[in-house]
CSV table of C-alpha atoms in Angstrom, one decimal:
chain,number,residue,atom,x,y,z
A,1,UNK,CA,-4.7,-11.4,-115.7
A,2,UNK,CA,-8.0,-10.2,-117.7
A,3,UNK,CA,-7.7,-7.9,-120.7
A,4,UNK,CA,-8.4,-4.2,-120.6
A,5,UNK,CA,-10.0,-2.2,-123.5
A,6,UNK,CA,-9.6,1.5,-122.8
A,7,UNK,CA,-10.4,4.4,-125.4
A,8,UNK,CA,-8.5,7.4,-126.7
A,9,UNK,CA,-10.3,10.4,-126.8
A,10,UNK,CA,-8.8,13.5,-128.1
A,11,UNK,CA,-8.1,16.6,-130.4
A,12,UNK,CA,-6.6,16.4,-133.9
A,13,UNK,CA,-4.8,19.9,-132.8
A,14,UNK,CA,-1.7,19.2,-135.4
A,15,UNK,CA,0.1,16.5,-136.7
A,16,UNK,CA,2.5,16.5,-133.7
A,17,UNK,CA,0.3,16.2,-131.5
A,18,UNK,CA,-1.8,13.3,-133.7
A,19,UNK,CA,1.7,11.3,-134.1
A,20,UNK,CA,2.1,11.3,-130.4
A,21,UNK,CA,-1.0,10.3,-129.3
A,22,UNK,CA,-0.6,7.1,-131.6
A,23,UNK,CA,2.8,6.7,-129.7
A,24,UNK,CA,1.0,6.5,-126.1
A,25,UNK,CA,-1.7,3.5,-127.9
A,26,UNK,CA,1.3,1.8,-129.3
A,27,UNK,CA,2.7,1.7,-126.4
A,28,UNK,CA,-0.2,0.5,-124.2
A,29,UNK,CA,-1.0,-1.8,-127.0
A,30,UNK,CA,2.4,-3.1,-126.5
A,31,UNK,CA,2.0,-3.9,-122.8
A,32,UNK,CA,-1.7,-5.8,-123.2
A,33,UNK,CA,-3.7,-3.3,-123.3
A,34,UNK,CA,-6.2,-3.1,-125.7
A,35,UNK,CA,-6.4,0.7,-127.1
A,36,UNK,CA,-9.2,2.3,-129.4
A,37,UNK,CA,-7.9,4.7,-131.6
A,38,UNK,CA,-9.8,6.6,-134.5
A,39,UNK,CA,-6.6,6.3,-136.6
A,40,UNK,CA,-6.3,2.8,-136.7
A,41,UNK,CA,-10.1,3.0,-137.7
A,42,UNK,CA,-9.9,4.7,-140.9
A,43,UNK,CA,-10.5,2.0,-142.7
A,44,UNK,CA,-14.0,1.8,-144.1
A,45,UNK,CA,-16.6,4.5,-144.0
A,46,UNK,CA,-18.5,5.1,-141.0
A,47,UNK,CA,-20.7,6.6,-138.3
A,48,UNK,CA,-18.0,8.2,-136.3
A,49,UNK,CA,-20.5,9.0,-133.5
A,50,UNK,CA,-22.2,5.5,-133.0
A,51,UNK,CA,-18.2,4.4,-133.0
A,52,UNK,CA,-16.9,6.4,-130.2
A,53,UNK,CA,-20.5,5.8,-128.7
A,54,UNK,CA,-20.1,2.1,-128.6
A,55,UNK,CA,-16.6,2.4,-127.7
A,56,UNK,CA,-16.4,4.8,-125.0
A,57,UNK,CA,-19.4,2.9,-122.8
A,58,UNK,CA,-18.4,-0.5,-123.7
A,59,UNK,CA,-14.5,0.5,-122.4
A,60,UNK,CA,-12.9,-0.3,-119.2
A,61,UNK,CA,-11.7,3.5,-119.0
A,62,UNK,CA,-11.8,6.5,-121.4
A,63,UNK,CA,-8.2,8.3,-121.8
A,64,UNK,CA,-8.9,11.9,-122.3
A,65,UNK,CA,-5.6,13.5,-124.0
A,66,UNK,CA,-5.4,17.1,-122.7
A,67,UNK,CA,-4.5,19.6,-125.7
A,68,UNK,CA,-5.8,23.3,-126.0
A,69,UNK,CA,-7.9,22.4,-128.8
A,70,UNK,CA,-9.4,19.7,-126.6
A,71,UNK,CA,-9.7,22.1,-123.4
A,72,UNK,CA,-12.0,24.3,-125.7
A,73,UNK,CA,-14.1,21.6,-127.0
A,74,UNK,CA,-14.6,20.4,-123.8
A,75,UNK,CA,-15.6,23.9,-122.4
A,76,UNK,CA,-17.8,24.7,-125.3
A,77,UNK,CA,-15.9,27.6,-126.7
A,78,UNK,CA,-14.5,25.8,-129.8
A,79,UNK,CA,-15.4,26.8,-133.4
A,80,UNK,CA,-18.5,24.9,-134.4
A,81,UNK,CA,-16.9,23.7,-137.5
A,82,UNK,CA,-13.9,23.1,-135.8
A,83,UNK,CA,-12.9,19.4,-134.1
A,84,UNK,CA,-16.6,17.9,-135.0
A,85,UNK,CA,-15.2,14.5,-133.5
A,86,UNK,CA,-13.9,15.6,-130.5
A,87,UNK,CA,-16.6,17.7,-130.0
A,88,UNK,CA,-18.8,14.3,-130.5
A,89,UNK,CA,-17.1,12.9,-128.1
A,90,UNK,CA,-17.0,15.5,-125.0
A,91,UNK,CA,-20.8,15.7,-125.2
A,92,UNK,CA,-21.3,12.0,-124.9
A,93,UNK,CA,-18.6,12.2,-122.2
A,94,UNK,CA,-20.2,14.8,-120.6
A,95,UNK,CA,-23.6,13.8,-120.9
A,96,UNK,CA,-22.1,10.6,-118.7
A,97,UNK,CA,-20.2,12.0,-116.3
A,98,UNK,CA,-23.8,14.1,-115.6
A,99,UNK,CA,-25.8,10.8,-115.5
A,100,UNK,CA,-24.0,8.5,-113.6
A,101,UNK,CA,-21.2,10.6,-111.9
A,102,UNK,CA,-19.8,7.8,-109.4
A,103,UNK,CA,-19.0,5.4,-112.0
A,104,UNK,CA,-17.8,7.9,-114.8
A,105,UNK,CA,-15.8,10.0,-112.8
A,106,UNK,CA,-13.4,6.6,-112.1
A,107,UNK,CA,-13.5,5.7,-115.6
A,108,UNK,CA,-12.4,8.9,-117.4
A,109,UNK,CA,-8.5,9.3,-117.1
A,110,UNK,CA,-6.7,13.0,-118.3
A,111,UNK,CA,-3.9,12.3,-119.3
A,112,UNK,CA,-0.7,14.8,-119.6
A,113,UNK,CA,1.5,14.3,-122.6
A,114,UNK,CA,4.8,15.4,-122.3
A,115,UNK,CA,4.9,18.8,-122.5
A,116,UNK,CA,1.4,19.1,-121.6
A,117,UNK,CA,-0.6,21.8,-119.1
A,118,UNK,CA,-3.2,20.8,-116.5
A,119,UNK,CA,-5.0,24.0,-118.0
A,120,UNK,CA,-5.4,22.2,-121.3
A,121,UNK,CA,-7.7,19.6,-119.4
A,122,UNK,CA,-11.7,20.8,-119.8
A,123,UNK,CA,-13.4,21.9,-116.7
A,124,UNK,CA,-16.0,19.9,-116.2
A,125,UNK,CA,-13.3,17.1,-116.1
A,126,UNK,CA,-12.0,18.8,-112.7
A,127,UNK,CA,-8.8,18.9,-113.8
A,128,UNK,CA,-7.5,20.5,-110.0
A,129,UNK,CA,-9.8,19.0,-107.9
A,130,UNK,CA,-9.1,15.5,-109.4
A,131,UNK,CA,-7.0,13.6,-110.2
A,132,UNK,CA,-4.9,13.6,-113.8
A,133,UNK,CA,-1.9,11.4,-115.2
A,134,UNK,CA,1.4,12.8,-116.0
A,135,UNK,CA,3.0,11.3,-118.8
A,136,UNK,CA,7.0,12.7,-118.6
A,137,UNK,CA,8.5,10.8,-121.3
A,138,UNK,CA,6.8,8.1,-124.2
A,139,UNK,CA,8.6,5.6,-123.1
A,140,UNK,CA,8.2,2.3,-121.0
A,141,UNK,CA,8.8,4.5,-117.4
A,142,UNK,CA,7.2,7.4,-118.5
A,143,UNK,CA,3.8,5.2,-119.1
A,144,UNK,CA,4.0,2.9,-115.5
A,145,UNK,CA,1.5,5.2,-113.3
A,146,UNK,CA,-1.2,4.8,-116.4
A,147,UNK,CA,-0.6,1.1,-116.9
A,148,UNK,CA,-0.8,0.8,-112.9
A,149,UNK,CA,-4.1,2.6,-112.8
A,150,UNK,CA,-5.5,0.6,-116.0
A,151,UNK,CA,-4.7,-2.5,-114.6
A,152,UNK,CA,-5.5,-2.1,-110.7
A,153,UNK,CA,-1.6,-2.6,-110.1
A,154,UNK,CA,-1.0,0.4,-107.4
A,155,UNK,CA,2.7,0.5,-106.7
A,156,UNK,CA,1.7,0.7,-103.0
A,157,UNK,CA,-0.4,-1.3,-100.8
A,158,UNK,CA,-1.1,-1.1,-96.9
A,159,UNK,CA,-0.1,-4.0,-95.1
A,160,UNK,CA,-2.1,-6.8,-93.8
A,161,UNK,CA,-4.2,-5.6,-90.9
A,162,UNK,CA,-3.5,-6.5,-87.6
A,163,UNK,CA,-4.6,-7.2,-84.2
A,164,UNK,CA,-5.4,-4.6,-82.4
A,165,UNK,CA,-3.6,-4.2,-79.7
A,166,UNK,CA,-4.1,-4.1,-75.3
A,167,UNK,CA,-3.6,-0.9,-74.2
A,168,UNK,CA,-4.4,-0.1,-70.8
A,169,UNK,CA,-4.7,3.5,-69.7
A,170,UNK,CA,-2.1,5.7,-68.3
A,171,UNK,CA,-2.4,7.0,-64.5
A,172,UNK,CA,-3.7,10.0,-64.1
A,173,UNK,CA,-1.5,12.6,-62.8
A,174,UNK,CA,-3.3,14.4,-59.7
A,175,UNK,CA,-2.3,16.8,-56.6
A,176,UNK,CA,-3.1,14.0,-55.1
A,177,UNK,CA,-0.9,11.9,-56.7
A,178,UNK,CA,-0.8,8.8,-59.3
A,179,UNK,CA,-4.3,7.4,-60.1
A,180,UNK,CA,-5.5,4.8,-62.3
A,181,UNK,CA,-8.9,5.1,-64.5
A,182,UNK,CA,-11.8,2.8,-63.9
A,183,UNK,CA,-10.7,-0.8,-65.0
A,184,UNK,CA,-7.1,-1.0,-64.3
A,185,UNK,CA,-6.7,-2.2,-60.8
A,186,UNK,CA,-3.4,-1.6,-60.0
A,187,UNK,CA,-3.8,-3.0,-56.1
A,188,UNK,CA,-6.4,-5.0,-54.1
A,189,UNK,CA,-8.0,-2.5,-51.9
A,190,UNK,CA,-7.0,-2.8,-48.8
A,191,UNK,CA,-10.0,-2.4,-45.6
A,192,UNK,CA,-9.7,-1.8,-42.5
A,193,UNK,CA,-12.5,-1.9,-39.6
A,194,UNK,CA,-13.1,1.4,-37.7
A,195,UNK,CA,-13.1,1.5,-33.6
A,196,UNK,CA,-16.2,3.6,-34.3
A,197,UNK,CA,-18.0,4.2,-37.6
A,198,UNK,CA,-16.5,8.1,-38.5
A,199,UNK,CA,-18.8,10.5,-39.0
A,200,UNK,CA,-20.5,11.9,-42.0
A,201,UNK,CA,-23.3,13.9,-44.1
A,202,UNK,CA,-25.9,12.1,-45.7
A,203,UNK,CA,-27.6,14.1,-48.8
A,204,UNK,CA,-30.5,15.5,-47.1
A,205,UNK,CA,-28.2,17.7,-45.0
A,206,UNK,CA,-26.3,18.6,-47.4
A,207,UNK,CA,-28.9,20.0,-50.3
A,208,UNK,CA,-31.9,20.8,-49.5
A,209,UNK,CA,-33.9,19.9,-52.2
A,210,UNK,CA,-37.8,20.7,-52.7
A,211,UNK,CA,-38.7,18.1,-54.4
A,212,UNK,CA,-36.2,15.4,-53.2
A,213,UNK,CA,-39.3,13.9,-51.1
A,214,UNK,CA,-41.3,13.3,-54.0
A,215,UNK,CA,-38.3,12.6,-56.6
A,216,UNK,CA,-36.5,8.8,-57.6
A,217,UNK,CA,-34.1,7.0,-55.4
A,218,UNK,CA,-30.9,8.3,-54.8
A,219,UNK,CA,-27.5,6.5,-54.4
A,220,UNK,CA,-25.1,8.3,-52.1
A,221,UNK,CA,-21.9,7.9,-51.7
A,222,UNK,CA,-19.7,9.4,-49.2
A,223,UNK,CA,-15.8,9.9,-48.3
A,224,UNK,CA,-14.3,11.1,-44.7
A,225,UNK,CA,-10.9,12.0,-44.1
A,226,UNK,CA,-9.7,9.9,-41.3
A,227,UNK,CA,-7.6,12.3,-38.7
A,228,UNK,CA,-6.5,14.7,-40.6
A,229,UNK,CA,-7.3,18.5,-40.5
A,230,UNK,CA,-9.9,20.4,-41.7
A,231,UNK,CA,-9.8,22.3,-44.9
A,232,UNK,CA,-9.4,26.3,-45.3
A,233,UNK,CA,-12.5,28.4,-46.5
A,234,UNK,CA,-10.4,29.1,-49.3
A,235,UNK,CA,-9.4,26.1,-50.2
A,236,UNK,CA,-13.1,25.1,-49.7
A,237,UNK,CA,-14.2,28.0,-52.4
A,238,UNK,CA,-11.5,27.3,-54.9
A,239,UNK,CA,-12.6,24.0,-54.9
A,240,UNK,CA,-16.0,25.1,-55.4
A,241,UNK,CA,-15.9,26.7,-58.9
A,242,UNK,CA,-14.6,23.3,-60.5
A,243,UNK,CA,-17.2,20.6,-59.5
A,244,UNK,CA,-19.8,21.5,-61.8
A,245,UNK,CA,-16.7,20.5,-64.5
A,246,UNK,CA,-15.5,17.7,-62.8
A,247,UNK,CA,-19.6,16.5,-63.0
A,248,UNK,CA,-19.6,16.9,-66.7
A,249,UNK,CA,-16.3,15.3,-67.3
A,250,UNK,CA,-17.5,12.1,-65.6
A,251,UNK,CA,-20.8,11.4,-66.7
A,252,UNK,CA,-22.7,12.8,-63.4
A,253,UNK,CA,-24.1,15.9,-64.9
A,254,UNK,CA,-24.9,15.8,-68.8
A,255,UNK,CA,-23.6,19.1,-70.7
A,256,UNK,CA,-27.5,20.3,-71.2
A,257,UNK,CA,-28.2,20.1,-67.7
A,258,UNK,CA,-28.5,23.0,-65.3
A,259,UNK,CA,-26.2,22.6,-62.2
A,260,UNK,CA,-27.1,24.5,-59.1
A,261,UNK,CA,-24.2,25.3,-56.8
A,262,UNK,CA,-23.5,26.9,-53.2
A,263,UNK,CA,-20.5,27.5,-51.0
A,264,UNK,CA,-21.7,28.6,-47.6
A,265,UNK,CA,-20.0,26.2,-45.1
A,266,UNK,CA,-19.3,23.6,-47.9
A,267,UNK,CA,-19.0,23.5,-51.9
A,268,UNK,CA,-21.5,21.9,-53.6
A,269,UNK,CA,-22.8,21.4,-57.4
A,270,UNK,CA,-25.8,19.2,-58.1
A,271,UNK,CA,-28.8,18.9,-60.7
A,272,UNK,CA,-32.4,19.5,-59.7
A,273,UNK,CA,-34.1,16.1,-59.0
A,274,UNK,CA,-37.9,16.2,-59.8
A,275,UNK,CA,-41.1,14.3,-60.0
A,276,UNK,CA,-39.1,11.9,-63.0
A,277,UNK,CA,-36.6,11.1,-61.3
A,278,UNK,CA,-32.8,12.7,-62.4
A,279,UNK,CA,-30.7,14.4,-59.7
A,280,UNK,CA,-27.1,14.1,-59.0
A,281,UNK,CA,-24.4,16.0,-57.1
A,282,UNK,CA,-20.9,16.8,-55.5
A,283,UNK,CA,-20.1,18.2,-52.9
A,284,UNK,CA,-16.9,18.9,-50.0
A,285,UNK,CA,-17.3,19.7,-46.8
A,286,UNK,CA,-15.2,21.7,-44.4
A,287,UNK,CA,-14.4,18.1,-42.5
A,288,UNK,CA,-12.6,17.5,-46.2
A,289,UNK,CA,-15.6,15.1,-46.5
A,290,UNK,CA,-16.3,14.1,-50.4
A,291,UNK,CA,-19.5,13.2,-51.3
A,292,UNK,CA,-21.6,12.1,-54.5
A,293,UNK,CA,-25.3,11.1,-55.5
A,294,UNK,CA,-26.7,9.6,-58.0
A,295,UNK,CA,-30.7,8.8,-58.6
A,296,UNK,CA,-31.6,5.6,-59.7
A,297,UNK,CA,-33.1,5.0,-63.4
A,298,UNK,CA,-37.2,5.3,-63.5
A,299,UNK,CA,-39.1,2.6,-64.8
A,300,UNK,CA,-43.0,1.9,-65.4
A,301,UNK,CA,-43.0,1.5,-61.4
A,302,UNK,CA,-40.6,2.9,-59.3
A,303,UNK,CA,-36.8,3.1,-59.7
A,304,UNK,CA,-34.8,-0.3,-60.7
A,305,UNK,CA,-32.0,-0.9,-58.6
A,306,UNK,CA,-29.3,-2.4,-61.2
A,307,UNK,CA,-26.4,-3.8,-59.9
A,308,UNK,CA,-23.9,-3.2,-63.1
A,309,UNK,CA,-25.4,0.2,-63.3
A,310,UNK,CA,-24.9,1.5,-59.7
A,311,UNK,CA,-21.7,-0.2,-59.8
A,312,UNK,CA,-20.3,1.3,-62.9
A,313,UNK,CA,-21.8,4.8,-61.9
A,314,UNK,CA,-20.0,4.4,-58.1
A,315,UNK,CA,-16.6,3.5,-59.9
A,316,UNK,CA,-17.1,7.2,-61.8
A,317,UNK,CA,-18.2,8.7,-58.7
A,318,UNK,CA,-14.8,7.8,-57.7
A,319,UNK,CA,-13.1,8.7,-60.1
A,320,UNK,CA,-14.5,12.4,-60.1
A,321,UNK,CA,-13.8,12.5,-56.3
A,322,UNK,CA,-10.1,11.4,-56.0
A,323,UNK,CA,-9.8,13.6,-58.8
A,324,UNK,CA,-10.7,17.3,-57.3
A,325,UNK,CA,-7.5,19.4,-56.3
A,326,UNK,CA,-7.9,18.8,-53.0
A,327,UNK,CA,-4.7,17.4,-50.3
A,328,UNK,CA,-4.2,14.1,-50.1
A,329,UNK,CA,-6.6,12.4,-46.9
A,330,UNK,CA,-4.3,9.7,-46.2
A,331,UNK,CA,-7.1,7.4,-45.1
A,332,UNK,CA,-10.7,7.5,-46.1
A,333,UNK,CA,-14.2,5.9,-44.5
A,334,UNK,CA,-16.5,5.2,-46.6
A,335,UNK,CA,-20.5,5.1,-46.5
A,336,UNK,CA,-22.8,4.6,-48.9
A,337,UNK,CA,-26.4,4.7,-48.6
A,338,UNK,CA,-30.0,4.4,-50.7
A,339,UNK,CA,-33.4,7.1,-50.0
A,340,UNK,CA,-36.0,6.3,-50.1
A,341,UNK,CA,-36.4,2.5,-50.5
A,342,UNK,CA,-40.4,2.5,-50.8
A,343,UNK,CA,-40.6,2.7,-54.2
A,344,UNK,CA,-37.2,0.8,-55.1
A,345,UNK,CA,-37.1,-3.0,-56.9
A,346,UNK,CA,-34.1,-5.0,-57.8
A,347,UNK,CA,-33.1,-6.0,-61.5
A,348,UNK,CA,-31.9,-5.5,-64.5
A,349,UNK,CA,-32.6,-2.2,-66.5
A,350,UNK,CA,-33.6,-4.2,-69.3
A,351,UNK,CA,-36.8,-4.8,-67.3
A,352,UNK,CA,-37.5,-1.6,-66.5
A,353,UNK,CA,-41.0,-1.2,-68.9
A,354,UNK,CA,-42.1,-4.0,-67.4
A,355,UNK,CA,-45.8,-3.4,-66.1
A,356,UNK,CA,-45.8,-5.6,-63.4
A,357,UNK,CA,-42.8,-6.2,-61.4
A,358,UNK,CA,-42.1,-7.9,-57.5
A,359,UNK,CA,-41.6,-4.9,-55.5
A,360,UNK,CA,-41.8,-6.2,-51.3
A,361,UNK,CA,-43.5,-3.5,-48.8
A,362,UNK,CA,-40.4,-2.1,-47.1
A,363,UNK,CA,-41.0,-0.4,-43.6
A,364,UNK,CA,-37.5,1.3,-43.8
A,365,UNK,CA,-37.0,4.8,-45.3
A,366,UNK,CA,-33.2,4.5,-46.6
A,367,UNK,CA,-30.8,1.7,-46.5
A,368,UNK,CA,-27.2,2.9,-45.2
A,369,UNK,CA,-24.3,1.3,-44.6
A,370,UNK,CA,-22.2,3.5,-42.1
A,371,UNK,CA,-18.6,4.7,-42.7
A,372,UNK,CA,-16.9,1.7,-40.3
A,373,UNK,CA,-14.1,1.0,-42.6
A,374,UNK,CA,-11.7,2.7,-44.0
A,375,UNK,CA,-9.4,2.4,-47.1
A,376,UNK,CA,-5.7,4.0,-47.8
A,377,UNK,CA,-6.3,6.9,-50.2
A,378,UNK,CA,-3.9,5.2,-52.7
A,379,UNK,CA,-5.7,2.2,-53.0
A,380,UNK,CA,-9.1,3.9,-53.3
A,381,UNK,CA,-7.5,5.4,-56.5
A,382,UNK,CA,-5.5,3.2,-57.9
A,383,UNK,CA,-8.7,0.8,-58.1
A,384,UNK,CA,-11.9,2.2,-58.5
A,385,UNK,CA,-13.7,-0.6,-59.7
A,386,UNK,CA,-13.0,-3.0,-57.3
A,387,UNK,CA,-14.0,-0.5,-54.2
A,388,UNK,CA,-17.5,0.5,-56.3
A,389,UNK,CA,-17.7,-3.6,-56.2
A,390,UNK,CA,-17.5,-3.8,-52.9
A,391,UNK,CA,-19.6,-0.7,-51.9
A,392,UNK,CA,-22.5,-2.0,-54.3
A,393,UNK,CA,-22.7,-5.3,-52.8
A,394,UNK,CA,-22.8,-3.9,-49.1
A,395,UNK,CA,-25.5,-1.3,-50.3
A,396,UNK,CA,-28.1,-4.1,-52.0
A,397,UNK,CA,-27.4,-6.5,-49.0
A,398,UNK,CA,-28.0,-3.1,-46.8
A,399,UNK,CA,-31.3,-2.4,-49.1
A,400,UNK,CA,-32.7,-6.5,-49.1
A,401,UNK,CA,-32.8,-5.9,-45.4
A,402,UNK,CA,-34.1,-2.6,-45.2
């Protein structure tokens, strides 16, 4: 292990106090460290302040010894004639501490004699707000914590770090019952083909929006009960108040955005779409239909139809629908649909500046894929991402042909 110097810096208050600061170098001395002292200097005539000068900023760490003759030194209400060489010594100190805080604030050590007050260390060494070195006894034990902090010995260490650790997320607890966040699929999804495709809304009926003509593509997504019965116009305006929240909890509505909102014949929360695109929505019907919409990302021309990003977006969809307090369905068809196409090209995002891009003429105003299957309601919960899979690969076949 390397040496370390370190330099004494204190009062000559009385003889007691002189007799055991030389105790506390002896005893460092004793254990390897290498201690300045002024009385083990006294033996030639000399520049006391270019001695504690070269000392103090050529030392590993500078023990201040707190004593009330030191704590008024160090404040500056000492005598002038009083203490000249500690009074040296605090200004040089202080002066450091003032130029180079970081590095002298690590290096200058208070240290507590026996017997010692935390008032007795000078101010501008923060002697609350930082930390100081209680020596209870002159003795081998009384001086460990000081030796420890000399020699970069703490007396406790963290342990190695580890791996961290798979933890997959807890179910949600719901009225209508156990479901699992996006990315733990607890079951395969389980379809089933329809006698007849059930019947449902598509966005245009449901908000009437005055610039949704003009505004980006739209993804919408859409979930009907399968025989069961209506819901209550109560139920229907409870449910009502908490969309706009349930938007904003899963990533459909930012928190600065304005949400518009109705309940007249269904309950419904969405965001203004406009001429730059943006626009997305909840909504419940009376049928106990649940229904989402999301507008695609802009890009130099048109909207980009991404499949990680529409997939990822229908899993949250999802989520925020099998979340509302609403009775359990049962079964479930779903539907999912694109409007309009015109303006629509497939690829990644991280094309989306492009300037030129491969956008076909498409004849078709929306590509839809009708609700002719359905899905238990537990297994549209439990596993989110795999049904958003499924939908998005249906709606871009659904959109290449359209």
């Amino acid at each position: 292990m390397r040496s370390f110097k370190v330099f004494v810096s204190y009062a000559h208050d009385d003889e007691a106090h002189r007799a055991a600061v030389r105790k506390l170098a002896e005893l460092l001395v004793r254990n390897g460290i290498d201690a300045v002292l002024d009385q083990w200097a006294e033996n030639e005539r000399k520049d006391w302040g270019a001695w504690a000068n070269h000392h103090i900023t050529t030392s590993d760490f500078v023990l201040v010894v707190a004593s009330p003759a030191y704590r008024r030194v160090g404040d500056g209400t000492a005598q002038t004639a009083g203490n000249r060489g500690a009074q040296t010594e605090t200004a040089l100190i202080r002066d450091l501490v003032h130029g180079h805080r970081e590095t002298w604030v690590r290096k200058i050590l208070p240290v507590l004699l026996p017997g010692r007050s935390v008032d007795e260390i000078p101010r501008f060494l923060q002697p609350f707000s930082a930390d100081r070195y209680e020596i209870p006894a002159l003795d081998q034990s009384g001086i460990e914590g000081l030796l420890r902090i000399i020699t970069g010995q703490p007396s406790r260490v963290p342990p190695a770090l580890g791996q961290v650790p798979h933890l997959p997320p807890r179910p949600f607890e719901t009225a209508a019952g156990s479901f699992s966040p996006a990315g733990v699929q607890a079951v395969e999804p389980r379809w089933a083909v329809l006698a007849e495709p059930a019947a449902v809304q598509w966005r245009a009926e449901l908000v009437r929006d005055p610039w949704a003509a003009q505004a980006a593509a739209a993804v919408e997504l859409h979930l009907a009960p399968v025989g069961t019965a209506p819901l209550t116009a109560g139920r229907l305006r409870a449910v009502a108040g908490t969309l706009a929240a349930a938007g904003r909890a899963h990533g459909l509505f930012s928190m600065g955005e304005e949400v518009q909102d109705r309940a007249d014949g269904l309950a419904a929360a969405w965001t203004r779409a406009g001429r730059d695109g943006g626009g997305s929505g909840l909504a419940v019907l009376r049928s106990g239909q649940r229904s989402a919409w999301f507008a695609l990302p802009t890009a130099t021309i048109g909207s980009v139809l991404d499949q990680h990003d529409v997939q990822a977006r229908l899993s949250a969809s999802l989520v925020a629908l099998a979340q509302l307090e609403l009775p359990d369905p049962g079964e479930a068809a779903l539907a999912i649909g694109l409007e309009p196409c015109s303006l629509v090209w497939e690829g990644s995002l991280a094309d989306r500046h492009k300037s030129t891009v491969s956008m076909p003429l498409r004849t078709a105003e929306h590509a839809r894929v009708p609700a002719d299957e359905k899905l238990p309601w537990a297994d549209l919960a439990a596993a989110p991402d795999a049904v958003a899979a499924e939908l998005t690969a249906r709606l871009i076949e659904a959109f290449r042909k359209s």
